Amino acid sequence: MVTVTANGKKFSVDESATIAQLLGELGWKPTQVVVEYNGRVLLRDEFHHTKLQEGDRLEIVVPVAGG
Amino acid sequence: MTTKPQTLRIADREFRSRLIMGTGKFASGELMAAALEASGAELVTVALRRADLSGRGDKFANILEYIDAKKYVLLPNTSGARNAEEAVRLARLGRAATGSSWLKLEIHPDPQYLLPDPVETLRAAEMLVKEGFTVLPYIHADPVLAKRLEDVGCATVMPLGSPIGSARGLETRASLEIIIEQARVPVVVDAGIGAPSHAAEAMEMGADAVLVNTAIAVAADPVGMARAFRAAVEAGRLAYEIGLAPQRRYASATSPLTGFLDDAE
């Protein structure tokens, strides 16, 4: 298992799990969210082949209503 | 002679509507969509927030499902950013989420008045223009800052009338007049517009557009209020294009001042 931080919380995921798999476990479809991965905004295509590493930091955000 | 309304040009796009609508605070996505339609707005703001990772989704998680991306230009905002670096991160996320490189740049670290930080806003604007964003910065009604933002390549300036959501109207009127006089980019009065009369006042002064959210969203009938704002913006703009009658110190009679009863011959 590796530990990553997403939106400020720690999550344990299987070794070699991808971002798409993490999103699935958290109840989100890749098309619904945008991900900043260690400071870089990912293209949606990258979710499926980006494997999580120990200590990775993710921000997973969604568009919401706002002025 | 009929005056044909001028279109609003921001960066490389033309808009018929001079009302920009925010999507916050509506009771539902459906209600927001109906108000948006009624407002006639073509530019529409959205925000970004951390996704709920607890497994319990929130009701506004899919705001984009209520906005037809073919019909509207999306303007993601950087609300929540406390400095230029956070604003740049939010801008990049917003672009990825919406596919739009148009951006409402807003940096307001103080939660009580939500007044924008001019230093961080200018710093962020410079970085974001270089990255290819079309930047529409939310600012205090500061004419000098407005020129500085124009100089670094912002597509508009968006000075506030009064604090966000305060509905107090154009408290900054004197400074707004200077910004409108000097600006070479469109001036959008953003924030504090609480009544259609405030919107009409801004347009009569020569503002190029107004951005309205709370006043529509929290109305008892948001669709009706959207229609009221649309009419006010159109009325104010038309009056500006025609030109208002000059103000005078003394009365000037509208009925003839001759031929009164009992006048001496």
mmCIF file with all atom_site columns, C-alpha atoms in Angstrom, chain B residues 55-230:
data_model
loop_
_atom_site.group_PDB
_atom_site.id
_atom_site.type_symbol
_atom_site.label_atom_id
_atom_site.label_alt_id
_atom_site.label_comp_id
_atom_site.label_asym_id
_atom_site.label_entity_id
_atom_site.label_seq_id
_atom_site.pdbx_PDB_ins_code
_atom_site.Cartn_x
_atom_site.Cartn_y
_atom_site.Cartn_z
_atom_site.occupancy
_atom_site.B_iso_or_equiv
_atom_site.pdbx_formal_charge
_atom_site.auth_seq_id
_atom_site.auth_comp_id
_atom_site.auth_asym_id
_atom_site.auth_atom_id
_atom_site.pdbx_PDB_model_num
ATOM 1   C CA . GLY B 1 55  ? -18.837 9.513  -0.715  1.00 0.00 ? 55  GLY B CA 1
ATOM 2   C CA . ARG B 1 56  ? -21.773 11.867 -0.149  1.00 0.00 ? 56  ARG B CA 1
ATOM 3   C CA . GLY B 1 57  ? -22.122 14.123 -3.197  1.00 0.00 ? 57  GLY B CA 1
ATOM 4   C CA . ASP B 1 58  ? -23.243 17.744 -2.878  1.00 0.00 ? 58  ASP B CA 1
ATOM 5   C CA . LYS B 1 59  ? -26.153 19.095 -4.889  1.00 0.00 ? 59  LYS B CA 1
ATOM 6   C CA . PHE B 1 60  ? -24.207 21.592 -6.958  1.00 0.00 ? 60  PHE B CA 1
ATOM 7   C CA . ALA B 1 61  ? -21.470 19.179 -7.923  1.00 0.00 ? 61  ALA B CA 1
ATOM 8   C CA . ASN B 1 62  ? -22.465 19.282 -11.583 1.00 0.00 ? 62  ASN B CA 1
ATOM 9   C CA . ILE B 1 63  ? -23.191 22.928 -12.307 1.00 0.00 ? 63  ILE B CA 1
ATOM 10  C CA . LEU B 1 64  ? -21.911 22.531 -15.881 1.00 0.00 ? 64  LEU B CA 1
ATOM 11  C CA . GLU B 1 65  ? -24.773 20.154 -16.612 1.00 0.00 ? 65  GLU B CA 1
ATOM 12  C CA . TYR B 1 66  ? -27.096 23.140 -16.327 1.00 0.00 ? 66  TYR B CA 1
ATOM 13  C CA . ILE B 1 67  ? -25.146 25.384 -18.715 1.00 0.00 ? 67  ILE B CA 1
ATOM 14  C CA . ASP B 1 68  ? -25.123 24.700 -22.453 1.00 0.00 ? 68  ASP B CA 1
ATOM 15  C CA . ALA B 1 69  ? -21.462 25.183 -23.341 1.00 0.00 ? 69  ALA B CA 1
ATOM 16  C CA . LYS B 1 70  ? -22.397 25.887 -26.979 1.00 0.00 ? 70  LYS B CA 1
ATOM 17  C CA . LYS B 1 71  ? -24.667 28.760 -25.995 1.00 0.00 ? 71  LYS B CA 1
ATOM 18  C CA . TYR B 1 72  ? -22.693 30.426 -23.229 1.00 0.00 ? 72  TYR B CA 1
ATOM 19  C CA . VAL B 1 73  ? -19.116 31.533 -22.666 1.00 0.00 ? 73  VAL B CA 1
ATOM 20  C CA . LEU B 1 74  ? -17.999 30.093 -19.348 1.00 0.00 ? 74  LEU B CA 1
ATOM 21  C CA . LEU B 1 75  ? -16.106 32.327 -16.993 1.00 0.00 ? 75  LEU B CA 1
ATOM 22  C CA . PRO B 1 76  ? -14.579 30.217 -14.223 1.00 0.00 ? 76  PRO B CA 1
ATOM 23  C CA . ASN B 1 77  ? -13.558 32.338 -11.252 1.00 0.00 ? 77  ASN B CA 1
ATOM 24  C CA . THR B 1 78  ? -10.677 32.074 -8.816  1.00 0.00 ? 78  THR B CA 1
ATOM 25  C CA . SER B 1 79  ? -12.757 32.624 -5.691  1.00 0.00 ? 79  SER B CA 1
ATOM 26  C CA . GLY B 1 80  ? -11.076 31.106 -2.667  1.00 0.00 ? 80  GLY B CA 1
ATOM 27  C CA . ALA B 1 81  ? -7.635  32.225 -3.816  1.00 0.00 ? 81  ALA B CA 1
ATOM 28  C CA . ARG B 1 82  ? -5.794  34.223 -1.141  1.00 0.00 ? 82  ARG B CA 1
ATOM 29  C CA . ASN B 1 83  ? -2.767  35.154 -3.260  1.00 0.00 ? 83  ASN B CA 1
ATOM 30  C CA . ALA B 1 84  ? -1.522  35.212 -6.841  1.00 0.00 ? 84  ALA B CA 1
ATOM 31  C CA . GLU B 1 85  ? -0.082  31.690 -6.730  1.00 0.00 ? 85  GLU B CA 1
ATOM 32  C CA . GLU B 1 86  ? -3.377  30.167 -5.584  1.00 0.00 ? 86  GLU B CA 1
ATOM 33  C CA . ALA B 1 87  ? -5.220  32.157 -8.229  1.00 0.00 ? 87  ALA B CA 1
ATOM 34  C CA . VAL B 1 88  ? -2.929  30.770 -10.946 1.00 0.00 ? 88  VAL B CA 1
ATOM 35  C CA . ARG B 1 89  ? -3.538  27.208 -9.714  1.00 0.00 ? 89  ARG B CA 1
ATOM 36  C CA . LEU B 1 90  ? -7.301  27.766 -9.691  1.00 0.00 ? 90  LEU B CA 1
ATOM 37  C CA . ALA B 1 91  ? -7.144  29.353 -13.135 1.00 0.00 ? 91  ALA B CA 1
ATOM 38  C CA . ARG B 1 92  ? -5.428  26.298 -14.591 1.00 0.00 ? 92  ARG B CA 1
ATOM 39  C CA . LEU B 1 93  ? -7.916  23.972 -12.890 1.00 0.00 ? 93  LEU B CA 1
ATOM 40  C CA . GLY B 1 94  ? -10.791 26.119 -14.113 1.00 0.00 ? 94  GLY B CA 1
ATOM 41  C CA . ARG B 1 95  ? -9.539  25.987 -17.669 1.00 0.00 ? 95  ARG B CA 1
ATOM 42  C CA . ALA B 1 96  ? -9.219  22.213 -17.488 1.00 0.00 ? 96  ALA B CA 1
ATOM 43  C CA . ALA B 1 97  ? -12.702 21.864 -15.991 1.00 0.00 ? 97  ALA B CA 1
ATOM 44  C CA . THR B 1 98  ? -14.560 24.156 -18.375 1.00 0.00 ? 98  THR B CA 1
ATOM 45  C CA . GLY B 1 99  ? -12.450 24.153 -21.523 1.00 0.00 ? 99  GLY B CA 1
ATOM 46  C CA . SER B 1 100 ? -12.580 27.962 -21.333 1.00 0.00 ? 100 SER B CA 1
ATOM 47  C CA . SER B 1 101 ? -9.480  30.107 -21.029 1.00 0.00 ? 101 SER B CA 1
ATOM 48  C CA . TRP B 1 102 ? -11.644 33.072 -20.000 1.00 0.00 ? 102 TRP B CA 1
ATOM 49  C CA . LEU B 1 103 ? -11.182 33.827 -16.356 1.00 0.00 ? 103 LEU B CA 1
ATOM 50  C CA . LYS B 1 104 ? -12.719 35.986 -13.677 1.00 0.00 ? 104 LYS B CA 1
ATOM 51  C CA . LEU B 1 105 ? -9.666  36.756 -11.581 1.00 0.00 ? 105 LEU B CA 1
ATOM 52  C CA . GLU B 1 106 ? -10.646 37.418 -7.983  1.00 0.00 ? 106 GLU B CA 1
ATOM 53  C CA . ILE B 1 107 ? -8.397  37.418 -4.952  1.00 0.00 ? 107 ILE B CA 1
ATOM 54  C CA . HIS B 1 108 ? -10.072 38.524 -1.749  1.00 0.00 ? 108 HIS B CA 1
ATOM 55  C CA . PRO B 1 109 ? -8.456  37.194 1.396   1.00 0.00 ? 109 PRO B CA 1
ATOM 56  C CA . ASP B 1 110 ? -10.707 39.086 3.835   1.00 0.00 ? 110 ASP B CA 1
ATOM 57  C CA . PRO B 1 111 ? -13.897 37.062 4.413   1.00 0.00 ? 111 PRO B CA 1
ATOM 58  C CA . GLN B 1 112 ? -15.899 39.890 5.978   1.00 0.00 ? 112 GLN B CA 1
ATOM 59  C CA . TYR B 1 113 ? -15.862 42.425 3.157   1.00 0.00 ? 113 TYR B CA 1
ATOM 60  C CA . LEU B 1 114 ? -14.446 40.241 0.362   1.00 0.00 ? 114 LEU B CA 1
ATOM 61  C CA . LEU B 1 115 ? -12.509 43.239 -0.914  1.00 0.00 ? 115 LEU B CA 1
ATOM 62  C CA . PRO B 1 116 ? -10.028 42.325 -3.649  1.00 0.00 ? 116 PRO B CA 1
ATOM 63  C CA . ASP B 1 117 ? -6.285  42.440 -2.977  1.00 0.00 ? 117 ASP B CA 1
ATOM 64  C CA . PRO B 1 118 ? -4.879  44.832 -5.616  1.00 0.00 ? 118 PRO B CA 1
ATOM 65  C CA . VAL B 1 119 ? -1.226  43.778 -5.325  1.00 0.00 ? 119 VAL B CA 1
ATOM 66  C CA . GLU B 1 120 ? -1.895  40.053 -5.678  1.00 0.00 ? 120 GLU B CA 1
ATOM 67  C CA . THR B 1 121 ? -4.480  40.666 -8.419  1.00 0.00 ? 121 THR B CA 1
ATOM 68  C CA . LEU B 1 122 ? -2.006  42.636 -10.552 1.00 0.00 ? 122 LEU B CA 1
ATOM 69  C CA . ARG B 1 123 ? 0.698   40.027 -9.975  1.00 0.00 ? 123 ARG B CA 1
ATOM 70  C CA . ALA B 1 124 ? -1.642  37.181 -10.924 1.00 0.00 ? 124 ALA B CA 1
ATOM 71  C CA . ALA B 1 125 ? -2.979  39.045 -13.954 1.00 0.00 ? 125 ALA B CA 1
ATOM 72  C CA . GLU B 1 126 ? 0.520   39.429 -15.379 1.00 0.00 ? 126 GLU B CA 1
ATOM 73  C CA . MET B 1 127 ? 1.253   35.725 -14.980 1.00 0.00 ? 127 MET B CA 1
ATOM 74  C CA . LEU B 1 128 ? -2.102  34.620 -16.380 1.00 0.00 ? 128 LEU B CA 1
ATOM 75  C CA . VAL B 1 129 ? -2.037  36.875 -19.431 1.00 0.00 ? 129 VAL B CA 1
ATOM 76  C CA . LYS B 1 130 ? 1.401   35.384 -20.243 1.00 0.00 ? 130 LYS B CA 1
ATOM 77  C CA . GLU B 1 131 ? -0.119  31.912 -19.959 1.00 0.00 ? 131 GLU B CA 1
ATOM 78  C CA . GLY B 1 132 ? -2.718  32.815 -22.563 1.00 0.00 ? 132 GLY B CA 1
ATOM 79  C CA . PHE B 1 133 ? -5.732  33.416 -20.345 1.00 0.00 ? 133 PHE B CA 1
ATOM 80  C CA . THR B 1 134 ? -8.345  36.032 -21.188 1.00 0.00 ? 134 THR B CA 1
ATOM 81  C CA . VAL B 1 135 ? -8.323  37.775 -17.839 1.00 0.00 ? 135 VAL B CA 1
ATOM 82  C CA . LEU B 1 136 ? -11.282 39.717 -16.432 1.00 0.00 ? 136 LEU B CA 1
ATOM 83  C CA . PRO B 1 137 ? -10.105 40.971 -13.033 1.00 0.00 ? 137 PRO B CA 1
ATOM 84  C CA . TYR B 1 138 ? -12.434 41.844 -10.151 1.00 0.00 ? 138 TYR B CA 1
ATOM 85  C CA . ILE B 1 139 ? -11.063 44.975 -8.477  1.00 0.00 ? 139 ILE B CA 1
ATOM 86  C CA . HIS B 1 140 ? -11.910 47.796 -6.176  1.00 0.00 ? 140 HIS B CA 1
ATOM 87  C CA . ALA B 1 141 ? -12.962 50.908 -8.069  1.00 0.00 ? 141 ALA B CA 1
ATOM 88  C CA . ASP B 1 142 ? -9.365  52.136 -8.309  1.00 0.00 ? 142 ASP B CA 1
ATOM 89  C CA . PRO B 1 143 ? -8.678  54.015 -11.556 1.00 0.00 ? 143 PRO B CA 1
ATOM 90  C CA . VAL B 1 144 ? -4.888  53.668 -11.262 1.00 0.00 ? 144 VAL B CA 1
ATOM 91  C CA . LEU B 1 145 ? -5.073  49.916 -10.720 1.00 0.00 ? 145 LEU B CA 1
ATOM 92  C CA . ALA B 1 146 ? -7.523  49.653 -13.626 1.00 0.00 ? 146 ALA B CA 1
ATOM 93  C CA . LYS B 1 147 ? -4.937  51.260 -15.934 1.00 0.00 ? 147 LYS B CA 1
ATOM 94  C CA . ARG B 1 148 ? -2.172  48.994 -14.616 1.00 0.00 ? 148 ARG B CA 1
ATOM 95  C CA . LEU B 1 149 ? -4.302  45.922 -15.325 1.00 0.00 ? 149 LEU B CA 1
ATOM 96  C CA . GLU B 1 150 ? -5.126  47.195 -18.791 1.00 0.00 ? 150 GLU B CA 1
ATOM 97  C CA . ASP B 1 151 ? -1.400  47.737 -19.408 1.00 0.00 ? 151 ASP B CA 1
ATOM 98  C CA . VAL B 1 152 ? -0.544  44.119 -18.554 1.00 0.00 ? 152 VAL B CA 1
ATOM 99  C CA . GLY B 1 153 ? -3.125  42.870 -21.042 1.00 0.00 ? 153 GLY B CA 1
ATOM 100 C CA . CYS B 1 154 ? -6.353  42.253 -19.152 1.00 0.00 ? 154 CYS B CA 1
ATOM 101 C CA . ALA B 1 155 ? -9.414  41.957 -21.412 1.00 0.00 ? 155 ALA B CA 1
ATOM 102 C CA . THR B 1 156 ? -11.625 44.059 -19.129 1.00 0.00 ? 156 THR B CA 1
ATOM 103 C CA . VAL B 1 157 ? -11.600 45.614 -15.722 1.00 0.00 ? 157 VAL B CA 1
ATOM 104 C CA . MET B 1 158 ? -14.388 44.732 -13.292 1.00 0.00 ? 158 MET B CA 1
ATOM 105 C CA . PRO B 1 159 ? -14.619 47.295 -10.516 1.00 0.00 ? 159 PRO B CA 1
ATOM 106 C CA . LEU B 1 160 ? -17.052 46.779 -7.654  1.00 0.00 ? 160 LEU B CA 1
ATOM 107 C CA . GLY B 1 161 ? -20.021 49.010 -6.933  1.00 0.00 ? 161 GLY B CA 1
ATOM 108 C CA . SER B 1 162 ? -20.112 47.906 -3.294  1.00 0.00 ? 162 SER B CA 1
ATOM 109 C CA . PRO B 1 163 ? -19.045 44.696 -1.492  1.00 0.00 ? 163 PRO B CA 1
ATOM 110 C CA . ILE B 1 164 ? -20.061 41.329 -3.002  1.00 0.00 ? 164 ILE B CA 1
ATOM 111 C CA . GLY B 1 165 ? -23.620 40.390 -2.110  1.00 0.00 ? 165 GLY B CA 1
ATOM 112 C CA . SER B 1 166 ? -24.242 43.638 -0.205  1.00 0.00 ? 166 SER B CA 1
ATOM 113 C CA . ALA B 1 167 ? -26.908 44.967 -2.624  1.00 0.00 ? 167 ALA B CA 1
ATOM 114 C CA . ARG B 1 168 ? -25.892 48.523 -1.779  1.00 0.00 ? 168 ARG B CA 1
ATOM 115 C CA . GLY B 1 169 ? -25.476 49.696 -5.371  1.00 0.00 ? 169 GLY B CA 1
ATOM 116 C CA . LEU B 1 170 ? -22.879 52.078 -6.763  1.00 0.00 ? 170 LEU B CA 1
ATOM 117 C CA . GLU B 1 171 ? -21.219 53.404 -3.609  1.00 0.00 ? 171 GLU B CA 1
ATOM 118 C CA . THR B 1 172 ? -18.036 53.847 -5.647  1.00 0.00 ? 172 THR B CA 1
ATOM 119 C CA . ARG B 1 173 ? -19.770 55.965 -8.278  1.00 0.00 ? 173 ARG B CA 1
ATOM 120 C CA . ALA B 1 174 ? -17.225 58.811 -8.433  1.00 0.00 ? 174 ALA B CA 1
ATOM 121 C CA . SER B 1 175 ? -14.326 56.402 -8.997  1.00 0.00 ? 175 SER B CA 1
ATOM 122 C CA . LEU B 1 176 ? -16.307 54.314 -11.467 1.00 0.00 ? 176 LEU B CA 1
ATOM 123 C CA . GLU B 1 177 ? -16.818 57.452 -13.545 1.00 0.00 ? 177 GLU B CA 1
ATOM 124 C CA . ILE B 1 178 ? -13.048 57.999 -13.738 1.00 0.00 ? 178 ILE B CA 1
ATOM 125 C CA . ILE B 1 179 ? -12.424 54.353 -14.668 1.00 0.00 ? 179 ILE B CA 1
ATOM 126 C CA . ILE B 1 180 ? -15.042 54.546 -17.428 1.00 0.00 ? 180 ILE B CA 1
ATOM 127 C CA . GLU B 1 181 ? -13.561 57.811 -18.699 1.00 0.00 ? 181 GLU B CA 1
ATOM 128 C CA . GLN B 1 182 ? -10.021 56.438 -18.890 1.00 0.00 ? 182 GLN B CA 1
ATOM 129 C CA . ALA B 1 183 ? -10.403 52.771 -19.786 1.00 0.00 ? 183 ALA B CA 1
ATOM 130 C CA . ARG B 1 184 ? -9.534  51.426 -23.221 1.00 0.00 ? 184 ARG B CA 1
ATOM 131 C CA . VAL B 1 185 ? -10.917 47.987 -22.312 1.00 0.00 ? 185 VAL B CA 1
ATOM 132 C CA . PRO B 1 186 ? -14.541 47.277 -21.399 1.00 0.00 ? 186 PRO B CA 1
ATOM 133 C CA . VAL B 1 187 ? -15.569 48.209 -17.860 1.00 0.00 ? 187 VAL B CA 1
ATOM 134 C CA . VAL B 1 188 ? -17.837 45.699 -16.143 1.00 0.00 ? 188 VAL B CA 1
ATOM 135 C CA . VAL B 1 189 ? -19.385 46.826 -12.879 1.00 0.00 ? 189 VAL B CA 1
ATOM 136 C CA . ASP B 1 190 ? -19.230 43.734 -10.716 1.00 0.00 ? 190 ASP B CA 1
ATOM 137 C CA . ALA B 1 191 ? -20.564 43.263 -7.200  1.00 0.00 ? 191 ALA B CA 1
ATOM 138 C CA . GLY B 1 192 ? -23.014 45.149 -5.052  1.00 0.00 ? 192 GLY B CA 1
ATOM 139 C CA . ILE B 1 193 ? -25.671 45.621 -7.718  1.00 0.00 ? 193 ILE B CA 1
ATOM 140 C CA . GLY B 1 194 ? -28.821 44.881 -5.745  1.00 0.00 ? 194 GLY B CA 1
ATOM 141 C CA . ALA B 1 195 ? -31.584 46.381 -7.877  1.00 0.00 ? 195 ALA B CA 1
ATOM 142 C CA . PRO B 1 196 ? -32.324 46.805 -11.566 1.00 0.00 ? 196 PRO B CA 1
ATOM 143 C CA . SER B 1 197 ? -32.068 50.569 -10.984 1.00 0.00 ? 197 SER B CA 1
ATOM 144 C CA . HIS B 1 198 ? -28.420 50.096 -9.901  1.00 0.00 ? 198 HIS B CA 1
ATOM 145 C CA . ALA B 1 199 ? -27.719 48.187 -13.113 1.00 0.00 ? 199 ALA B CA 1
ATOM 146 C CA . ALA B 1 200 ? -29.432 50.854 -15.201 1.00 0.00 ? 200 ALA B CA 1
ATOM 147 C CA . GLU B 1 201 ? -27.441 53.561 -13.385 1.00 0.00 ? 201 GLU B CA 1
ATOM 148 C CA . ALA B 1 202 ? -24.153 51.821 -14.215 1.00 0.00 ? 202 ALA B CA 1
ATOM 149 C CA . MET B 1 203 ? -25.143 51.488 -17.847 1.00 0.00 ? 203 MET B CA 1
ATOM 150 C CA . GLU B 1 204 ? -26.295 55.115 -18.092 1.00 0.00 ? 204 GLU B CA 1
ATOM 151 C CA . MET B 1 205 ? -22.878 56.153 -16.755 1.00 0.00 ? 205 MET B CA 1
ATOM 152 C CA . GLY B 1 206 ? -21.257 54.340 -19.665 1.00 0.00 ? 206 GLY B CA 1
ATOM 153 C CA . ALA B 1 207 ? -20.237 51.050 -18.079 1.00 0.00 ? 207 ALA B CA 1
ATOM 154 C CA . ASP B 1 208 ? -19.923 48.415 -20.815 1.00 0.00 ? 208 ASP B CA 1
ATOM 155 C CA . ALA B 1 209 ? -21.614 45.660 -18.826 1.00 0.00 ? 209 ALA B CA 1
ATOM 156 C CA . VAL B 1 210 ? -22.655 44.602 -15.342 1.00 0.00 ? 210 VAL B CA 1
ATOM 157 C CA . LEU B 1 211 ? -22.213 41.321 -13.512 1.00 0.00 ? 211 LEU B CA 1
ATOM 158 C CA . VAL B 1 212 ? -25.142 40.309 -11.311 1.00 0.00 ? 212 VAL B CA 1
ATOM 159 C CA . ASN B 1 213 ? -25.589 37.242 -9.158  1.00 0.00 ? 213 ASN B CA 1
ATOM 160 C CA . THR B 1 214 ? -27.037 37.587 -5.653  1.00 0.00 ? 214 THR B CA 1
ATOM 161 C CA . ALA B 1 215 ? -29.801 40.043 -6.580  1.00 0.00 ? 215 ALA B CA 1
ATOM 162 C CA . ILE B 1 216 ? -31.202 37.543 -9.073  1.00 0.00 ? 216 ILE B CA 1
ATOM 163 C CA . ALA B 1 217 ? -30.428 34.333 -7.194  1.00 0.00 ? 217 ALA B CA 1
ATOM 164 C CA . VAL B 1 218 ? -32.020 35.239 -3.869  1.00 0.00 ? 218 VAL B CA 1
ATOM 165 C CA . ALA B 1 219 ? -35.132 36.928 -5.309  1.00 0.00 ? 219 ALA B CA 1
ATOM 166 C CA . ALA B 1 220 ? -38.484 35.302 -4.498  1.00 0.00 ? 220 ALA B CA 1
ATOM 167 C CA . ASP B 1 221 ? -38.811 34.776 -8.267  1.00 0.00 ? 221 ASP B CA 1
ATOM 168 C CA . PRO B 1 222 ? -35.315 34.602 -9.791  1.00 0.00 ? 222 PRO B CA 1
ATOM 169 C CA . VAL B 1 223 ? -36.622 34.156 -13.342 1.00 0.00 ? 223 VAL B CA 1
ATOM 170 C CA . GLY B 1 224 ? -38.745 37.292 -13.045 1.00 0.00 ? 224 GLY B CA 1
ATOM 171 C CA . MET B 1 225 ? -35.865 39.207 -11.478 1.00 0.00 ? 225 MET B CA 1
ATOM 172 C CA . ALA B 1 226 ? -33.526 38.078 -14.269 1.00 0.00 ? 226 ALA B CA 1
ATOM 173 C CA . ARG B 1 227 ? -36.001 39.540 -16.743 1.00 0.00 ? 227 ARG B CA 1
ATOM 174 C CA . ALA B 1 228 ? -36.137 42.790 -14.737 1.00 0.00 ? 228 ALA B CA 1
ATOM 175 C CA . PHE B 1 229 ? -32.335 43.086 -14.813 1.00 0.00 ? 229 PHE B CA 1
ATOM 176 C CA . ARG B 1 230 ? -32.243 42.355 -18.507 1.00 0.00 ? 230 ARG B CA 1
#
